[in-house]
Amino acid sequence: MKRVYRSAAAALLCAALILPAFAAVADSPGGAEELARAVSLGLVPDGFEARAQQPVTRGEFCALTVAVYEGIIGEDTMARREFADTDDLNVQKLGGTGIVAGVGGNLFAPEGTMTREQAGVICWKLFDDLCCLPDGDESVYTYADGPAASPWARDAIAHSKVAGVMAVAEGGAFRPKETLSIGESAAVLLRLYDMITECSEHETTLLIEYTARLLRMINAARAEAGADPLAADPLLHAVALLRAVELHENFSHARPDGRGYATALEDFGLGHTVHGENLFGGWDKEGPDKALAFWMGEEHYVNNVLGRRFTEAGIGIHMDHDGYLYWVLFLLGPDQE
């Protein structure tokens, strides 16, 4: 994932122009600064900042959400779902991803105002789609006005509070039926943007650490068995990562399209030398120790780990939205005549 930044000069100019318009709609201490930063990051569509104090419509909230979603994934989403009462592309994009579902009867009501509980559900789904959803209190009775929330929103707004996305009023009230302004919506979605990118960066750091530790453990096992260490190959790491992503769709040595795993080498311009592949799946807390222990307990896999015919290794680890990890050890050796 990547963030979208403008130049520092443009950011300062935007902040100077937008702060006065946003000052009255801060959703929390520092809210005006959050909103100005959202503009500078390209997370607020053109023309929205001038109407920051106006109630946000459901269609406008979708436009803000899509800006955040595409800013995080670094590309335009191609997902689409059409609704009978709007041809708004942003609504279609969020419908296609499953982040919004409409109001029933294939209608979306894009001109309707967005309530805080509706926004909470969208934020919850967005976070779940792009990052591991944090555990939260499943009860809304942590809010002073919890019983006022609609049943379909209760789990979502509980998670929203835990994640710190939605501002809670003094006295612990969530105010589920109140509407949001455009400025408040931008502030909420900026906080979500920050949390998701931070989550992604944390996950990336964790997986890099796991990759390095697993290779060290494998080479220690090989040394004990009298085999030479495996050399880490960056291109082979990319092959292994591709296979790890594919395991989420089809946990098998066959690829999702039915071809054998070794054809992944061709995607990176690598020839078919001597090769092997080890697979493992487990939760994020089951780190490299669990993966290696599993492989050392399987005859075919342990032969790959300790095999002297292999000289290079690539390790790919993919984490899904639930925190489940897919591990691939891809091994190569020179052609044997």
Short mmCIF file of C-alpha atoms in Angstrom, two decimals:
data_model
loop_
_atom_site.label_atom_id
_atom_site.label_comp_id
_atom_site.label_asym_id
_atom_site.label_seq_id
_atom_site.Cartn_x
_atom_site.Cartn_y
_atom_site.Cartn_z
CA MET A 1 0.00 0.00 0.00
CA LYS A 2 1.18 3.53 -0.55
CA ARG A 3 0.19 6.96 0.64
CA VAL A 4 -0.55 9.81 -1.73
CA TYR A 5 1.32 13.03 -0.95
CA ARG A 6 1.49 16.39 -2.67
CA SER A 7 4.49 18.72 -2.48
CA ALA A 8 5.19 20.52 0.81
CA ALA A 9 4.55 23.91 -0.81
CA ALA A 10 1.16 22.80 -2.12
CA ALA A 11 0.28 21.35 1.28
CA LEU A 12 1.05 24.62 3.05
CA LEU A 13 -0.93 26.62 0.50
CA CYS A 14 -3.95 24.33 0.85
CA ALA A 15 -3.76 24.54 4.65
CA ALA A 16 -3.72 28.32 4.54
CA LEU A 17 -6.75 28.46 2.23
CA ILE A 18 -8.82 25.74 3.85
CA LEU A 19 -8.32 26.21 7.59
CA PRO A 20 -10.79 29.09 7.94
CA ALA A 21 -13.55 27.11 6.23
CA PHE A 22 -12.92 24.02 8.38
CA ALA A 23 -12.35 25.74 11.71
CA ALA A 24 -15.99 25.62 12.76
CA VAL A 25 -16.47 21.94 11.96
CA ALA A 26 -13.69 20.31 13.92
CA ASP A 27 -14.89 16.88 15.07
CA SER A 28 -12.36 16.73 17.90
CA PRO A 29 -9.49 18.77 19.33
CA GLY A 30 -7.20 19.39 16.39
CA GLY A 31 -9.99 18.59 13.94
CA ALA A 32 -9.39 21.65 11.77
CA GLU A 33 -5.78 20.58 11.33
CA GLU A 34 -6.90 17.06 10.44
CA LEU A 35 -9.22 18.38 7.78
CA ALA A 36 -6.58 20.63 6.26
CA ARG A 37 -4.19 17.68 6.16
CA ALA A 38 -6.83 15.53 4.47
CA VAL A 39 -7.05 18.15 1.72
CA SER A 40 -3.27 18.29 1.37
CA LEU A 41 -3.13 14.49 1.03
CA GLY A 42 -5.67 14.53 -1.80
CA LEU A 43 -8.32 12.78 0.33
CA VAL A 44 -10.98 15.49 -0.14
CA PRO A 45 -12.50 15.83 -3.63
CA ASP A 46 -12.43 19.21 -5.33
CA GLY A 47 -15.11 21.61 -4.18
CA PHE A 48 -15.90 19.83 -0.92
CA GLU A 49 -13.78 22.07 1.32
CA ALA A 50 -15.85 25.17 0.51
CA ARG A 51 -18.94 23.36 1.86
CA ALA A 52 -17.25 21.87 4.91
CA GLN A 53 -19.99 22.93 7.33
CA GLN A 54 -22.86 21.54 5.25
CA PRO A 55 -24.40 18.12 6.01
CA VAL A 56 -22.74 15.41 3.96
CA THR A 57 -24.96 13.37 1.67
CA ARG A 58 -24.62 9.63 1.29
CA GLY A 59 -23.20 10.11 -2.19
CA GLU A 60 -20.67 12.69 -0.97
CA PHE A 61 -19.57 10.40 1.85
CA CYS A 62 -18.92 7.73 -0.78
CA ALA A 63 -16.76 10.18 -2.74
CA LEU A 64 -14.70 10.90 0.39
CA THR A 65 -14.44 7.18 1.18
CA VAL A 66 -13.31 6.27 -2.33
CA ALA A 67 -10.61 8.95 -2.15
CA VAL A 68 -9.29 7.31 1.02
CA TYR A 69 -9.67 3.76 -0.32
CA GLU A 70 -7.85 4.47 -3.57
CA GLY A 71 -5.25 6.58 -1.79
CA ILE A 72 -4.38 3.57 0.35
CA ILE A 73 -4.33 0.91 -2.37
CA GLY A 74 -2.53 3.26 -4.76
CA GLU A 75 -4.77 2.63 -7.75
CA ASP A 76 -8.34 3.00 -9.00
CA THR A 77 -10.61 0.18 -7.89
CA MET A 78 -12.31 -1.61 -10.77
CA ALA A 79 -15.11 -3.03 -8.60
CA ARG A 80 -18.60 -1.90 -9.64
CA ARG A 81 -22.19 -2.40 -8.53
CA GLU A 82 -25.02 -0.45 -10.10
CA PHE A 83 -27.96 0.94 -8.14
CA ALA A 84 -31.30 1.85 -9.69
CA ASP A 85 -31.38 5.43 -8.38
CA THR A 86 -27.86 6.66 -9.16
CA ASP A 87 -25.08 6.40 -11.72
CA ASP A 88 -22.54 7.95 -9.31
CA LEU A 89 -19.24 6.17 -9.99
CA ASN A 90 -18.08 6.44 -6.38
CA VAL A 91 -21.25 4.78 -5.12
CA GLN A 92 -20.81 2.04 -7.73
CA LYS A 93 -17.20 1.48 -6.65
CA LEU A 94 -18.07 1.07 -2.97
CA GLY A 95 -21.03 -1.10 -3.87
CA GLY A 96 -18.73 -3.32 -5.91
CA THR A 97 -16.33 -3.75 -3.00
CA GLY A 98 -19.20 -4.58 -0.63
CA ILE A 99 -18.44 -1.59 1.60
CA VAL A 100 -21.92 -0.14 0.97
CA ALA A 101 -25.09 -2.11 0.32
CA GLY A 102 -27.78 0.51 -0.20
CA VAL A 103 -31.13 0.97 1.50
CA GLY A 104 -32.92 -2.01 -0.04
CA GLY A 105 -34.61 -2.67 -3.35
CA ASN A 106 -31.33 -1.96 -5.19
CA LEU A 107 -31.63 1.69 -4.14
CA PHE A 108 -28.92 3.80 -2.52
CA ALA A 109 -30.58 7.17 -1.79
CA PRO A 110 -27.46 9.19 -2.67
CA GLU A 111 -29.05 12.55 -1.78
CA GLY A 112 -30.00 11.42 1.71
CA THR A 113 -27.92 12.64 4.64
CA MET A 114 -25.32 10.38 6.24
CA THR A 115 -25.88 9.55 9.91
CA ARG A 116 -23.11 8.76 12.33
CA GLU A 117 -24.17 5.13 12.64
CA GLN A 118 -24.23 4.72 8.85
CA ALA A 119 -20.76 6.26 8.65
CA GLY A 120 -19.60 3.93 11.43
CA VAL A 121 -20.67 0.88 9.45
CA ILE A 122 -18.85 2.11 6.34
CA CYS A 123 -15.69 2.82 8.33
CA TRP A 124 -15.90 -0.63 9.92
CA LYS A 125 -16.22 -2.32 6.53
CA LEU A 126 -13.44 -0.21 5.03
CA PHE A 127 -11.09 -1.09 7.85
CA ASP A 128 -12.02 -4.76 7.57
CA ASP A 129 -11.41 -4.72 3.82
CA LEU A 130 -7.97 -3.11 4.01
CA CYS A 131 -6.57 -4.14 7.39
CA CYS A 132 -7.08 -6.57 10.25
CA LEU A 133 -10.23 -5.53 12.11
CA PRO A 134 -9.39 -4.90 15.77
CA ASP A 135 -11.27 -6.69 18.50
CA GLY A 136 -13.78 -4.37 20.09
CA ASP A 137 -16.52 -4.41 22.68
CA GLU A 138 -19.49 -6.09 21.01
CA SER A 139 -21.93 -4.16 23.21
CA VAL A 140 -23.00 -0.58 22.55
CA TYR A 141 -23.81 -0.15 26.22
CA THR A 142 -20.36 1.37 26.60
CA TYR A 143 -22.06 4.42 25.05
CA ALA A 144 -24.40 6.52 27.14
CA ASP A 145 -26.94 6.41 24.30
CA GLY A 146 -26.24 2.84 23.19
CA PRO A 147 -29.87 1.67 23.03
CA ALA A 148 -30.58 4.42 20.45
CA ALA A 149 -28.34 2.75 17.87
CA SER A 150 -29.93 0.57 15.19
CA PRO A 151 -29.29 -3.17 15.70
CA TRP A 152 -27.50 -3.45 12.34
CA ALA A 153 -24.99 -0.79 13.39
CA ARG A 154 -24.14 -1.87 16.93
CA ASP A 155 -21.15 -4.12 16.28
CA ALA A 156 -19.73 -1.64 13.79
CA ILE A 157 -19.87 1.43 16.01
CA ALA A 158 -18.43 -0.54 18.91
CA HIS A 159 -15.42 -1.33 16.75
CA SER A 160 -15.30 2.25 15.55
CA LYS A 161 -14.94 3.47 19.13
CA VAL A 162 -12.19 0.96 19.87
CA ALA A 163 -10.31 2.05 16.76
CA GLY A 164 -10.67 5.69 17.75
CA VAL A 165 -12.25 6.72 14.47
CA MET A 166 -15.56 8.25 15.45
CA ALA A 167 -15.43 11.10 17.95
CA VAL A 168 -17.58 10.48 21.04
CA ALA A 169 -19.36 13.35 22.76
CA GLU A 170 -18.68 14.38 26.33
CA GLY A 171 -20.41 11.92 28.62
CA GLY A 172 -19.77 8.97 26.30
CA ALA A 173 -22.60 9.54 23.82
CA PHE A 174 -22.16 8.24 20.28
CA ARG A 175 -25.15 10.15 18.84
CA PRO A 176 -25.96 7.47 16.25
CA LYS A 177 -28.85 9.28 14.54
CA GLU A 178 -27.11 12.63 14.17
CA THR A 179 -25.85 13.66 10.77
CA LEU A 180 -22.25 14.44 9.84
CA SER A 181 -20.99 17.50 8.02
CA ILE A 182 -18.60 17.26 5.09
CA GLY A 183 -15.78 18.52 7.31
CA GLU A 184 -16.53 16.03 10.08
CA SER A 185 -16.67 13.22 7.53
CA ALA A 186 -13.27 14.16 6.14
CA ALA A 187 -11.79 14.19 9.66
CA VAL A 188 -13.24 10.77 10.48
CA LEU A 189 -11.96 9.24 7.24
CA LEU A 190 -8.52 10.80 7.71
CA ARG A 191 -8.22 9.06 11.08
CA LEU A 192 -9.22 5.81 9.41
CA TYR A 193 -6.65 6.43 6.66
CA ASP A 194 -3.93 6.94 9.27
CA MET A 195 -4.91 3.78 11.17
CA ILE A 196 -5.00 1.61 8.07
CA THR A 197 -1.66 2.83 6.73
CA GLU A 198 -0.12 2.39 10.18
CA CYS A 199 -1.59 -1.10 10.36
CA SER A 200 -0.18 -1.90 6.92
CA GLU A 201 3.27 -0.59 7.85
CA HIS A 202 3.23 -2.64 11.08
CA GLU A 203 2.23 -5.76 9.17
CA THR A 204 4.96 -5.17 6.58
CA THR A 205 7.59 -4.78 9.30
CA LEU A 206 6.37 -7.93 11.03
CA LEU A 207 6.46 -10.00 7.84
CA ILE A 208 9.96 -8.78 6.94
CA GLU A 209 11.10 -9.79 10.42
CA TYR A 210 9.42 -13.20 10.08
CA THR A 211 11.04 -13.75 6.67
CA ALA A 212 14.56 -13.03 7.93
CA ARG A 213 14.09 -15.10 11.07
CA LEU A 214 12.74 -18.10 9.17
CA LEU A 215 15.70 -18.13 6.79
CA ARG A 216 18.12 -17.97 9.72
CA MET A 217 16.33 -20.89 11.38
CA ILE A 218 16.36 -22.93 8.17
CA ASN A 219 20.08 -22.36 7.67
CA ALA A 220 20.75 -23.30 11.30
CA ALA A 221 18.90 -26.58 10.73
CA ARG A 222 20.85 -27.17 7.53
CA ALA A 223 24.17 -26.50 9.29
CA GLU A 224 23.26 -29.05 11.94
CA ALA A 225 22.52 -31.55 9.16
CA GLY A 226 25.80 -30.80 7.39
CA ALA A 227 24.22 -28.91 4.45
CA ASP A 228 25.39 -25.57 3.08
CA PRO A 229 23.28 -22.49 3.86
CA LEU A 230 20.68 -21.26 1.41
CA ALA A 231 21.28 -17.89 -0.20
CA ALA A 232 18.38 -15.42 -0.13
CA ASP A 233 17.38 -14.36 -3.63
CA PRO A 234 15.21 -11.21 -3.98
CA LEU A 235 13.56 -12.41 -7.20
CA LEU A 236 12.79 -15.75 -5.61
CA HIS A 237 11.27 -13.91 -2.65
CA ALA A 238 8.92 -12.24 -5.15
CA VAL A 239 7.99 -15.64 -6.62
CA ALA A 240 7.29 -16.98 -3.13
CA LEU A 241 5.18 -13.94 -2.24
CA LEU A 242 3.09 -14.40 -5.38
CA ARG A 243 2.49 -18.00 -4.40
CA ALA A 244 1.61 -16.98 -0.84
CA VAL A 245 -1.04 -14.61 -2.17
CA GLU A 246 -2.37 -17.38 -4.41
CA LEU A 247 -2.69 -19.72 -1.42
CA HIS A 248 -5.43 -17.47 -0.08
CA GLU A 249 -7.50 -18.51 -3.10
CA ASN A 250 -6.30 -22.09 -3.47
CA PHE A 251 -4.21 -23.70 -0.72
CA SER A 252 -2.40 -26.18 -2.94
CA HIS A 253 0.81 -26.69 -4.87
CA ALA A 254 -1.39 -26.11 -7.92
CA ARG A 255 -1.95 -22.46 -8.81
CA PRO A 256 -5.49 -21.01 -8.93
CA ASP A 257 -5.56 -21.47 -12.72
CA GLY A 258 -4.64 -25.14 -12.39
CA ARG A 259 -1.00 -24.88 -13.46
CA GLY A 260 1.78 -26.28 -11.33
CA TYR A 261 3.52 -24.07 -8.79
CA ALA A 262 6.79 -24.02 -10.75
CA THR A 263 5.15 -21.97 -13.52
CA ALA A 264 5.33 -18.99 -11.14
CA LEU A 265 9.03 -18.88 -12.02
CA GLU A 266 8.10 -17.99 -15.59
CA ASP A 267 6.18 -14.92 -14.39
CA PHE A 268 9.52 -13.52 -13.23
CA GLY A 269 11.61 -14.70 -16.15
CA LEU A 270 13.23 -17.56 -14.27
CA GLY A 271 13.88 -20.92 -15.86
CA HIS A 272 12.85 -24.30 -14.49
CA THR A 273 15.87 -25.53 -12.57
CA VAL A 274 15.69 -27.94 -9.64
CA HIS A 275 12.88 -26.56 -7.49
CA GLY A 276 10.79 -27.26 -4.43
CA GLU A 277 7.97 -25.61 -2.52
CA ASN A 278 6.87 -25.82 1.11
CA LEU A 279 3.49 -24.48 2.28
CA PHE A 280 2.09 -23.60 5.69
CA GLY A 281 -0.89 -21.71 7.05
CA GLY A 282 -1.34 -20.32 10.55
CA TRP A 283 -2.38 -17.32 12.59
CA ASP A 284 -0.06 -14.34 12.94
CA LYS A 285 0.99 -15.34 16.45
CA GLU A 286 2.16 -18.70 15.07
CA GLY A 287 5.41 -17.35 13.68
CA PRO A 288 8.42 -18.90 11.95
CA ASP A 289 8.90 -21.47 14.71
CA LYS A 290 5.52 -23.03 13.98
CA ALA A 291 6.09 -23.00 10.20
CA LEU A 292 9.48 -24.68 10.45
CA ALA A 293 8.25 -27.18 13.04
CA PHE A 294 5.45 -28.20 10.67
CA TRP A 295 7.85 -28.63 7.75
CA MET A 296 10.31 -30.63 9.83
CA GLY A 297 7.49 -33.00 10.71
CA GLU A 298 6.58 -33.75 7.05
CA GLU A 299 8.90 -36.07 5.14
CA HIS A 300 8.66 -34.28 1.80
CA TYR A 301 8.99 -30.84 3.36
CA VAL A 302 11.94 -31.72 5.59
CA ASN A 303 13.74 -33.10 2.54
CA ASN A 304 13.28 -29.70 0.92
CA VAL A 305 14.47 -27.80 4.00
CA LEU A 306 17.63 -29.91 4.37
CA GLY A 307 18.11 -30.93 0.74
CA ARG A 308 21.66 -30.39 -0.52
CA ARG A 309 20.42 -30.05 -4.08
CA PHE A 310 19.03 -26.60 -3.21
CA THR A 311 21.23 -23.50 -3.03
CA GLU A 312 18.79 -20.56 -3.09
CA ALA A 313 15.60 -19.74 -1.22
CA GLY A 314 12.73 -17.30 -1.44
CA ILE A 315 10.22 -16.83 1.38
CA GLY A 316 6.78 -15.31 0.87
CA ILE A 317 4.29 -14.56 3.65
CA HIS A 318 0.84 -13.16 2.98
CA MET A 319 -1.53 -11.97 5.72
CA ASP A 320 -5.25 -11.94 5.02
CA HIS A 321 -7.76 -9.58 6.59
CA ASP A 322 -8.33 -11.88 9.56
CA GLY A 323 -4.64 -12.06 10.45
CA TYR A 324 -4.14 -15.55 8.99
CA LEU A 325 -0.72 -16.06 7.43
CA TYR A 326 0.10 -18.04 4.29
CA TRP A 327 3.75 -19.14 4.18
CA VAL A 328 5.72 -20.29 1.14
CA LEU A 329 9.33 -21.49 1.01
CA PHE A 330 10.43 -21.63 -2.62
CA LEU A 331 13.71 -23.41 -3.28
CA LEU A 332 15.99 -23.56 -6.30
CA GLY A 333 19.12 -25.47 -7.16
CA PRO A 334 21.36 -25.87 -10.24
CA ASP A 335 20.35 -28.22 -13.00
CA GLN A 336 21.68 -31.70 -12.33
CA GLU A 337 23.08 -33.58 -15.29
#
